[in-house]
GROMACS .gro file of C-alpha atoms in nm:
model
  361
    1UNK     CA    1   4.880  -4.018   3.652
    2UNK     CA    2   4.500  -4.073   3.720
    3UNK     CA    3   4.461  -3.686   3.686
    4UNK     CA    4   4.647  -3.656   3.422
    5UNK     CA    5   4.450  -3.887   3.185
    6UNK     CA    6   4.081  -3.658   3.321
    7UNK     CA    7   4.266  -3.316   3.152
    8UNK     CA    8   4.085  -3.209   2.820
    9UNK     CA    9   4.299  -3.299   2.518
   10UNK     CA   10   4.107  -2.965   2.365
   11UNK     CA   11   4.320  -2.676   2.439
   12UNK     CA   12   4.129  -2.394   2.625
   13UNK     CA   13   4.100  -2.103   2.316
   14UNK     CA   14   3.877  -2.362   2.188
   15UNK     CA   15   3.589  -2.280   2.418
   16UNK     CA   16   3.654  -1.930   2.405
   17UNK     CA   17   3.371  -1.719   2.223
   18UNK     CA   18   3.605  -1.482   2.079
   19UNK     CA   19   3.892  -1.660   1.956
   20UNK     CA   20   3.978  -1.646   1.566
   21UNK     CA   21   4.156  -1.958   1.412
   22UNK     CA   22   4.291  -1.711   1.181
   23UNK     CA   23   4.484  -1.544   1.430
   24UNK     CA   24   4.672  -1.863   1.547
   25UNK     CA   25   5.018  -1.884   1.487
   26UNK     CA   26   5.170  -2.258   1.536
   27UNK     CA   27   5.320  -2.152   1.842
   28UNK     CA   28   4.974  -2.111   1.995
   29UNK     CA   29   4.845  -2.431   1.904
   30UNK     CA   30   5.147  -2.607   2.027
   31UNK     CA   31   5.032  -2.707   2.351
   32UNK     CA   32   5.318  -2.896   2.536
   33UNK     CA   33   5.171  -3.247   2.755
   34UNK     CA   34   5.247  -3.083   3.074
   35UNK     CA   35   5.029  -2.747   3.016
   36UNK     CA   36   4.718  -2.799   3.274
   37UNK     CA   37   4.438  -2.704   2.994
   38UNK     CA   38   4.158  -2.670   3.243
   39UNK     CA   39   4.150  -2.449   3.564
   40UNK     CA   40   4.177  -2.639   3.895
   41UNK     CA   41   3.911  -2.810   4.019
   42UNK     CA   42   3.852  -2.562   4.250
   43UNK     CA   43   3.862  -2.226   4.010
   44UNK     CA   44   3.533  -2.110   4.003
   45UNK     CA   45   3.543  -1.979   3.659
   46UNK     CA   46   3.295  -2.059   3.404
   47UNK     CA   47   3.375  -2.174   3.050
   48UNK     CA   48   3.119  -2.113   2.771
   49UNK     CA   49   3.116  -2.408   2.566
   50UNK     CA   50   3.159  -2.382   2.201
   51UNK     CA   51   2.814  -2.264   2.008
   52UNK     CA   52   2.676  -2.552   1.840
   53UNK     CA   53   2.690  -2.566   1.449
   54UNK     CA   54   2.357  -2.545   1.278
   55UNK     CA   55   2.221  -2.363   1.562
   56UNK     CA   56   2.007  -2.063   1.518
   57UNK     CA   57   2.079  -1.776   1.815
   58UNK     CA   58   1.710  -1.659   1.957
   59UNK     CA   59   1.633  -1.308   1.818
   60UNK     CA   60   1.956  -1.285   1.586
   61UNK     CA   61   1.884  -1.194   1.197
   62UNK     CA   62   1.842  -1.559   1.147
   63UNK     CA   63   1.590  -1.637   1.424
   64UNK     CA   64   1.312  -1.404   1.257
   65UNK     CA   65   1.401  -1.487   0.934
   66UNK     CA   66   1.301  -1.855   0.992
   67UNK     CA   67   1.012  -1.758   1.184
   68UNK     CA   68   0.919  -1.525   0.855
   69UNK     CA   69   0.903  -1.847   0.681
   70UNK     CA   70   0.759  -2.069   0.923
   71UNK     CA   71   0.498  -1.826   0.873
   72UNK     CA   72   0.455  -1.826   0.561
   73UNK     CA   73   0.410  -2.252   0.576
   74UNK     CA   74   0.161  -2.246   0.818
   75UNK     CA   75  -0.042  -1.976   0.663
   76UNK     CA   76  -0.045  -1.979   0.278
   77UNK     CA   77  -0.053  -2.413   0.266
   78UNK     CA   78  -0.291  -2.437   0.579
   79UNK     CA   79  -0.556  -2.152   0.395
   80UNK     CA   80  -0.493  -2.305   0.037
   81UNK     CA   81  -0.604  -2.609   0.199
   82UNK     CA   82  -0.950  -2.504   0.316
   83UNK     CA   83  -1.037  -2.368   0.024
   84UNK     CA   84  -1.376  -2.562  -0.075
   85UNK     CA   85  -1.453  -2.459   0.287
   86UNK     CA   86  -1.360  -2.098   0.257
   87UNK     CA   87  -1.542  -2.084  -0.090
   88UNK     CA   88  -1.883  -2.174   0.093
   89UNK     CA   89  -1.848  -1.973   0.336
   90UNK     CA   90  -1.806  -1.654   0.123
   91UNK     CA   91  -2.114  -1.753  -0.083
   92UNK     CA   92  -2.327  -1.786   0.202
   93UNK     CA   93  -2.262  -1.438   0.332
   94UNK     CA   94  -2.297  -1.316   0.010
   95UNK     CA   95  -2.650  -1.471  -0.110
   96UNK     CA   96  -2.785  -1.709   0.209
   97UNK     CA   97  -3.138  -1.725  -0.026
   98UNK     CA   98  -2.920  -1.962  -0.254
   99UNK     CA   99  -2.666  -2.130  -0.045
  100UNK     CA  100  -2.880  -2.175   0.277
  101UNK     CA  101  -2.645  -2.446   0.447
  102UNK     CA  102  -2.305  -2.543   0.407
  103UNK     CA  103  -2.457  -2.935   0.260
  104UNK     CA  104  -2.636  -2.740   0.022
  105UNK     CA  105  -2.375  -2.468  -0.060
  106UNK     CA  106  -2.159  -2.771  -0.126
  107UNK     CA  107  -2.402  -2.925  -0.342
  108UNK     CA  108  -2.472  -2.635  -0.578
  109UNK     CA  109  -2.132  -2.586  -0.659
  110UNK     CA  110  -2.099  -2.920  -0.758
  111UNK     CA  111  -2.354  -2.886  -0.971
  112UNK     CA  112  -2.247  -2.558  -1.120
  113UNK     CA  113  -1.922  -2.592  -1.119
  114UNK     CA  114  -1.809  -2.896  -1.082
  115UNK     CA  115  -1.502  -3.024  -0.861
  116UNK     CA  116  -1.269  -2.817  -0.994
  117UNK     CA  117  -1.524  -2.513  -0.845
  118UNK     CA  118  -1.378  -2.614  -0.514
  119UNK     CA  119  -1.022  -2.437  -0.570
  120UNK     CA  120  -1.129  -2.158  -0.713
  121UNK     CA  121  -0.935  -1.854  -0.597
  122UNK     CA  122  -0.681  -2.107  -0.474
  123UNK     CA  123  -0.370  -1.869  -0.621
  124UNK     CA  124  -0.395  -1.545  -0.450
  125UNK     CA  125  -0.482  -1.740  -0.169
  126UNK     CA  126  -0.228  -1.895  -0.148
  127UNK     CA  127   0.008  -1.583  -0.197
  128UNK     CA  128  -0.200  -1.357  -0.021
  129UNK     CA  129  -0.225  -1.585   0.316
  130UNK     CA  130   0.166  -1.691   0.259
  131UNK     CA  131   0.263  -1.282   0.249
  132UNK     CA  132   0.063  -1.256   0.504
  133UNK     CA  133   0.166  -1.510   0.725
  134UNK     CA  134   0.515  -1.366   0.681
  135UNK     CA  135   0.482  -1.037   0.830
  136UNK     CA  136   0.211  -1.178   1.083
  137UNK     CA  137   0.489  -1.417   1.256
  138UNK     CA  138   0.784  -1.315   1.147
  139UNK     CA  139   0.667  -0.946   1.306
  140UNK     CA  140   0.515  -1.089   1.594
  141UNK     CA  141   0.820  -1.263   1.681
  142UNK     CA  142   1.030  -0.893   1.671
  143UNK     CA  143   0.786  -0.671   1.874
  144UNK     CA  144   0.674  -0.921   2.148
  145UNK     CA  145   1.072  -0.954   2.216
  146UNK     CA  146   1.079  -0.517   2.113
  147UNK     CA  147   0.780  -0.485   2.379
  148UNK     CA  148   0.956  -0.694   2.638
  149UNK     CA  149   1.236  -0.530   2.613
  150UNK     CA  150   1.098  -0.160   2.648
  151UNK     CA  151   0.864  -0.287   2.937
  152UNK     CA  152   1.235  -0.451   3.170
  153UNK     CA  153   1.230  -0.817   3.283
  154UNK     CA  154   1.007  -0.763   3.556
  155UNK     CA  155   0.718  -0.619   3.362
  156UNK     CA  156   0.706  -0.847   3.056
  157UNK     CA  157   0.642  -1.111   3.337
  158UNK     CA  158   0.344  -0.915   3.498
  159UNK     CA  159   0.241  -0.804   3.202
  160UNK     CA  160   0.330  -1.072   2.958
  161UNK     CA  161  -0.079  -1.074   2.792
  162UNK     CA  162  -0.025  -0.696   2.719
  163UNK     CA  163   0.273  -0.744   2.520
  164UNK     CA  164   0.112  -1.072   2.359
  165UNK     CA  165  -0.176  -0.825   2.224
  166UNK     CA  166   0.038  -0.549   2.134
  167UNK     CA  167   0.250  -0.779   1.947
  168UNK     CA  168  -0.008  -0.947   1.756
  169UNK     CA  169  -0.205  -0.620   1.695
  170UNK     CA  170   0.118  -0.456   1.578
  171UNK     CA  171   0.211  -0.756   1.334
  172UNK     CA  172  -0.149  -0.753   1.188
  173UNK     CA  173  -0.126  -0.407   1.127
  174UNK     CA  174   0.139  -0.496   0.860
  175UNK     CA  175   0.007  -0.780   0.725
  176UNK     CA  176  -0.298  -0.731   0.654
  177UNK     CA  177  -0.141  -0.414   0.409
  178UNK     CA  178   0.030  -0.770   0.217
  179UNK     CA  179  -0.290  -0.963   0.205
  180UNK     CA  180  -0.561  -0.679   0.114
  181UNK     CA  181  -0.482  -0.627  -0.288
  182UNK     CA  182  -0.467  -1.107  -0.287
  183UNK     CA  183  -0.801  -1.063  -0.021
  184UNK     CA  184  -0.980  -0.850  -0.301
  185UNK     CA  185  -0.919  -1.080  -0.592
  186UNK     CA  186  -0.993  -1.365  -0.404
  187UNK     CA  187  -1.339  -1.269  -0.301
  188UNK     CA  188  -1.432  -1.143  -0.636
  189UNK     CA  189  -1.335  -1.443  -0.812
  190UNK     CA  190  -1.464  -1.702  -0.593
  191UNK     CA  191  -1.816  -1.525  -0.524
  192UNK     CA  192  -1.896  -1.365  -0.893
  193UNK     CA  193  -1.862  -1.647  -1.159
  194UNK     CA  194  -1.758  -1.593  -1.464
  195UNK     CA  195  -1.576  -1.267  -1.351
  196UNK     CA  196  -1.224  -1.416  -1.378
  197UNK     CA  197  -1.019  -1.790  -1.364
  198UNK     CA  198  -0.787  -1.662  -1.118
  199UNK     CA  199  -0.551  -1.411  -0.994
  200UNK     CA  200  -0.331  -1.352  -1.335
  201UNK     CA  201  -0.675  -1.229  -1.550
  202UNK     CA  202  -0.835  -1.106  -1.200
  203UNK     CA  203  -0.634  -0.862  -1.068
  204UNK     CA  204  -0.568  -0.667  -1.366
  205UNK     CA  205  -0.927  -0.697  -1.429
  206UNK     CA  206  -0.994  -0.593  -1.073
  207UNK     CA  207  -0.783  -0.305  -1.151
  208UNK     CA  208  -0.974  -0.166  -1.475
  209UNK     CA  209  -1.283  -0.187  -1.279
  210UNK     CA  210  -1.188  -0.043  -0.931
  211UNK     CA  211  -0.885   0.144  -0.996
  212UNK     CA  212  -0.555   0.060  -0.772
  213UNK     CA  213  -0.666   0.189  -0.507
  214UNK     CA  214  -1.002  -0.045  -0.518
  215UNK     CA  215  -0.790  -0.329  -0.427
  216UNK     CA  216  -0.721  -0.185  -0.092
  217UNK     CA  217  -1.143  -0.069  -0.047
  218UNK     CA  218  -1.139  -0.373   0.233
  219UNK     CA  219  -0.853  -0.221   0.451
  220UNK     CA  220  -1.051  -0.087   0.722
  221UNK     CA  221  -1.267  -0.397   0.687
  222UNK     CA  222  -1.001  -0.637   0.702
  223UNK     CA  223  -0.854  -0.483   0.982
  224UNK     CA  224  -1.127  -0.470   1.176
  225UNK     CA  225  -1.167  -0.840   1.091
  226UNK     CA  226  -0.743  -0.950   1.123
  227UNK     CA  227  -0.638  -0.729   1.394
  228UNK     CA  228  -0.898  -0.877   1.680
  229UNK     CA  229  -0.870  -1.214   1.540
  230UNK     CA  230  -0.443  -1.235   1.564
  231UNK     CA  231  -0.443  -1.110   1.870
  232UNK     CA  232  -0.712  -1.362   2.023
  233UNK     CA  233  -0.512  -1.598   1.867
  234UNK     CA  234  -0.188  -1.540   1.958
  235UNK     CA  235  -0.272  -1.403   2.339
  236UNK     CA  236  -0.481  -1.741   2.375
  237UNK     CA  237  -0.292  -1.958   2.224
  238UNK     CA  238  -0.010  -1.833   2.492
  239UNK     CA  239  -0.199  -1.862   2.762
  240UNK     CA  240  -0.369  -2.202   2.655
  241UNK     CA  241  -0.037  -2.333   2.591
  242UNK     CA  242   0.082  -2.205   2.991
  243UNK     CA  243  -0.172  -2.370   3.159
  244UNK     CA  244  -0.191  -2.709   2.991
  245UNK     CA  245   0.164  -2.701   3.018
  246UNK     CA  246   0.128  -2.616   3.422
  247UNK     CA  247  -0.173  -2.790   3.478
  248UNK     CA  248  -0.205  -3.064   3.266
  249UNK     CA  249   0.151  -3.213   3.135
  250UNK     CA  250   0.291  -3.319   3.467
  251UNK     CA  251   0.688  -3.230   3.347
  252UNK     CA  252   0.841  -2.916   3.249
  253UNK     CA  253   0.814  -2.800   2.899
  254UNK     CA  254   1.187  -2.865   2.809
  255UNK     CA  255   1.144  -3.234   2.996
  256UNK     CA  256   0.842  -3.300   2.713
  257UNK     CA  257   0.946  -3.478   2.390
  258UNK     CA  258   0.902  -3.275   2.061
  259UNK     CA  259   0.612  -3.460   1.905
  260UNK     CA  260   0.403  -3.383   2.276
  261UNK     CA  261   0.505  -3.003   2.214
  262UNK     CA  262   0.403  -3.023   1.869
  263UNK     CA  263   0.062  -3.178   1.953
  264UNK     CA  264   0.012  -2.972   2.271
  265UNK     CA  265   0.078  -2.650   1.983
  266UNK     CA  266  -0.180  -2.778   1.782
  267UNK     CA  267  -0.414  -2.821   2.052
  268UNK     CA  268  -0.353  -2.449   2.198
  269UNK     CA  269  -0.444  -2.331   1.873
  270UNK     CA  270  -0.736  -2.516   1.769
  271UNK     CA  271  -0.910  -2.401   2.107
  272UNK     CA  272  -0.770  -2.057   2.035
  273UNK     CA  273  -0.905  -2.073   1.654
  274UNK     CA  274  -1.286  -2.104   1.779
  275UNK     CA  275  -1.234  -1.766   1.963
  276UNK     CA  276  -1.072  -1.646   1.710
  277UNK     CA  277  -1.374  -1.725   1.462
  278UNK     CA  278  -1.640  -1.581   1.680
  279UNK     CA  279  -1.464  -1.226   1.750
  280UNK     CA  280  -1.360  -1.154   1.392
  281UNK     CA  281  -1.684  -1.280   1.239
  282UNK     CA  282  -1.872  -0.957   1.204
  283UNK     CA  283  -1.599  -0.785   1.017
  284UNK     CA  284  -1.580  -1.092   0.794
  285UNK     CA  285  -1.916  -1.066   0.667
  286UNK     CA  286  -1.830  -0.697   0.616
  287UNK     CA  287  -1.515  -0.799   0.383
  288UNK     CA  288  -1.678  -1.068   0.193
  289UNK     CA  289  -1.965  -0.793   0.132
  290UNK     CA  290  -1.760  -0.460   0.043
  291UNK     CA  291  -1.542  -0.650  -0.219
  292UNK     CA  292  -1.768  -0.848  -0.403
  293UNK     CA  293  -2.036  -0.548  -0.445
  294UNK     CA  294  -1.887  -0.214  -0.624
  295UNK     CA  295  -1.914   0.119  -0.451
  296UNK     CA  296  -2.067  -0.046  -0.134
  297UNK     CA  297  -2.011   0.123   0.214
  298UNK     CA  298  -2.007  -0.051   0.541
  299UNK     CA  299  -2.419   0.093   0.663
  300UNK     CA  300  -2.487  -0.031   0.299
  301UNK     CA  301  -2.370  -0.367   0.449
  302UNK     CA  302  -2.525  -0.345   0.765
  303UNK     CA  303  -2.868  -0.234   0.625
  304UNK     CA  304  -2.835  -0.534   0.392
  305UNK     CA  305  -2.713  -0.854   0.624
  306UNK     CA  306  -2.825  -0.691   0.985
  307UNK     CA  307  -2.640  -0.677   1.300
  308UNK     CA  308  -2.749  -1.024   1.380
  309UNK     CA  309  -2.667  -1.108   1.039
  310UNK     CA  310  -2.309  -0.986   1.072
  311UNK     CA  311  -2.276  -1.179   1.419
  312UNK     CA  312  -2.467  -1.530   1.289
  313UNK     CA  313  -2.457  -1.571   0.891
  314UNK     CA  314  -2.189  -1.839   0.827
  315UNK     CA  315  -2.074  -1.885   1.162
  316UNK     CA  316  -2.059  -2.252   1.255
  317UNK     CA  317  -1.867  -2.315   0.947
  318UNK     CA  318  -1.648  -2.038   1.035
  319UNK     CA  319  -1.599  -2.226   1.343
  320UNK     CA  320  -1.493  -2.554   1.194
  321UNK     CA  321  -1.294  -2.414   0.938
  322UNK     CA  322  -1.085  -2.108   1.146
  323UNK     CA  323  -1.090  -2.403   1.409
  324UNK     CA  324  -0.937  -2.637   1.226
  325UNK     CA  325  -0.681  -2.396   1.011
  326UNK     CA  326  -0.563  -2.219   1.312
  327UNK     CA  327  -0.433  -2.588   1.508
  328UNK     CA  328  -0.309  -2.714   1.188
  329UNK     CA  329  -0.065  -2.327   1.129
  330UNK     CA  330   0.049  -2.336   1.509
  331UNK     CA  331   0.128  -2.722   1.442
  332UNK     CA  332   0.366  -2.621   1.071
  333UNK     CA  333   0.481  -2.317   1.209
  334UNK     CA  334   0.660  -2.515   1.552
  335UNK     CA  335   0.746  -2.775   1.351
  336UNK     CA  336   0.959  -2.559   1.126
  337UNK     CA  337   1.057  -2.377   1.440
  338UNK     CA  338   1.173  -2.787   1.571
  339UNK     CA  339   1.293  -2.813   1.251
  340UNK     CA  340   1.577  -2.545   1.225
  341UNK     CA  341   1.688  -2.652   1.600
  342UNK     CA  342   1.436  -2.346   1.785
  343UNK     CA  343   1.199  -2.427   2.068
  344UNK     CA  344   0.817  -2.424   2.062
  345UNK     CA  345   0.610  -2.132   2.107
  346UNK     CA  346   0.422  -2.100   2.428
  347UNK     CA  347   0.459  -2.220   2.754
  348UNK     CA  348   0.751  -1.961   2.906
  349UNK     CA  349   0.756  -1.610   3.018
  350UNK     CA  350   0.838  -1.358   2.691
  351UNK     CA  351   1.173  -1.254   2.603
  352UNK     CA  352   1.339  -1.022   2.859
  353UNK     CA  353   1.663  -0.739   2.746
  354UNK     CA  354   1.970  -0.896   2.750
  355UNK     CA  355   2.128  -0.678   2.954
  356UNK     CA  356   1.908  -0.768   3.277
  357UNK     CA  357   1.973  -0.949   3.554
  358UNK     CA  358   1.749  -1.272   3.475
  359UNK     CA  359   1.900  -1.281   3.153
  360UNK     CA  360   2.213  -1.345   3.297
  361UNK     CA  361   2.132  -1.616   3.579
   0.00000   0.00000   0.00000
């Protein structure tokens, strides 16, 4: 009797993965008192329990398209945000003679253009950075699980910061292509006044002026710029994220509450934003040079600025800002991630092929 009340009143093709309710008949749902619904205690078969509703499977259609647009949150709000900072920071790499600090570059916009000034450019930075920030997760996301997979289980542990950098470089590759034509406007607009309100009289203007093609003159530059600066910041923003988890949180990732994984992602990438800032910073003089002066070439750039130029001009606000921008987009992207029911980034091995062994322990 005591037995008989422990037995499941769920009959058993409920926790079967490949049962279809549509294929029931009443007969098989009619499951008489007596039928013993679970194995014996001592059957050593294992029942998969029922996928959850609401739940998002890890690398399924679904998976990247939420990480597409957790990207696109953490990159087009977080760099429509910073703005006023972003707007200084152009204008002293483009004439330091007139904005020779960041108090000062402050203060002469105010001046000139009042606080409205701050936001200008705001529109295709905000769709620029949001396309961007699409292909830059969502693609990151699908090659450092493609990379994984091609290298076996064994080698995306040993090599896990390869495949972080490959990842990153590959999804940059691709973004930056979205961002370039928003990246061109943007620059012009916010460093030449008078030359356009926004993006909707910009980039047609842009276009007269430059030609299609103009809008893409800062590829190579923005590459050079993106490519190093995504993958410092997603290969050290891993590996931050591994070794305060091992060294510093004294419980297992999954034993941590969400809000400490959110703040430990925001931490990982603040300290991985300062890296960030200081490796790209050379090519970012070069991009906020090429598009704001026609027909310029990169030695015309060098000549002008310097090599020290390129390594120094703007630099501690670059710091503060990319800093500051790159904590806040790890923090909205795993909180979208938390949000839809997926775990954190950071703090585990990479994906391995489904078909291998540790996959299936």
């Amino acid at each position: 009797m005591e037995n008989s009340r422990r037995q499941s009143l769920l009959p058993s093709f409920l926790y079967s993965p490949t049962s279809s309710f549509s294929s029931l008949t009443p007969k098989t749902l009619a499951v008489p008192e007596t039928t013993n619904v679970l194995p014996p205690a001592n059957n050593n078969l294992l029942i998969p329990a029922p996928t959850e509703p609401g739940k998002i499977e890890m690398y399924s259609p679904q998976f990247y398209a939420a990480c597409t647009f957790g990207g696109i949150l953490s990159c087009g709000l977080t760099h429509m945000a910073v703005t006023p900072l972003d707007l200084v920071k152009c204008n002293m790499q483009i004439d330091p003679a007139k904005y020779k600090s960041i108090s000062s570059g402050f203060g002469i916009l105010l001046k000139e253009q009042g606080p409205r000034g701050f936001f200008r450019g705001w529109v295709p930075t905000l769709l620029g950075y949001s396309a961007q920030g699409a292909c830059k997760f969502g693609f990151y996301e699908f090659f450092k699980k493609y990379y994984s997979d091609l290298a076996g289980a064994e080698n995306a542990a040993k090599y896990k910061t390869l495949i972080y950098l490959a990842g990153s470089a590959s999804a940059e590759v691709i973004a930056d292509i979205a961002l370039c034509p928003f990246e061109a406007v943007k620059v012009r607009v916010q460093t030449q006044p008078g030359f356009a309100r926004g993006l909707s009289d910009g980039l047609p203007k842009f276009v007269r002026s430059e030609g299609p093609m103009g809008l893409y003159k800062g590829l190579v530059p923005l590459w050079g710029r993106q490519i190093p600066y995504t993958m410092m910041k997603f290969a050290s923003f891993e590996t931050i994220v591994e070794m305060i988890y091992k060294h510093a949180v004294p419980k297992p990732k999954n034993e941590c509450s969400k809000s400490m994984q959110l703040g430990i992602s925001f931490a990982g990438g603040y300290i991985a934003g300062v890296f960030c800032a200081i490796v790209s910073h050379p090519a970012d003089n070069l991009v906020s040079f090429l598009n704001n002066a026609k027909g310029a070439t990169v030695g015309d750039a060098v000549k002008k600025i310097g090599v020290l130029g390129l390594f120094t001009r703007g630099l501690p606000l670059r710091i503060v800002m990319i800093g500051t921008l790159t904590g806040a987009q790890w923090g909205i992207y795993d909180a979208f991630k938390v949000f839809v029911g997926l775990p954190t980034t950071g703090g585990v091995a990479p994906a391995v092929p489904a078909d291998s062994e540790v996959a299936k322990v």
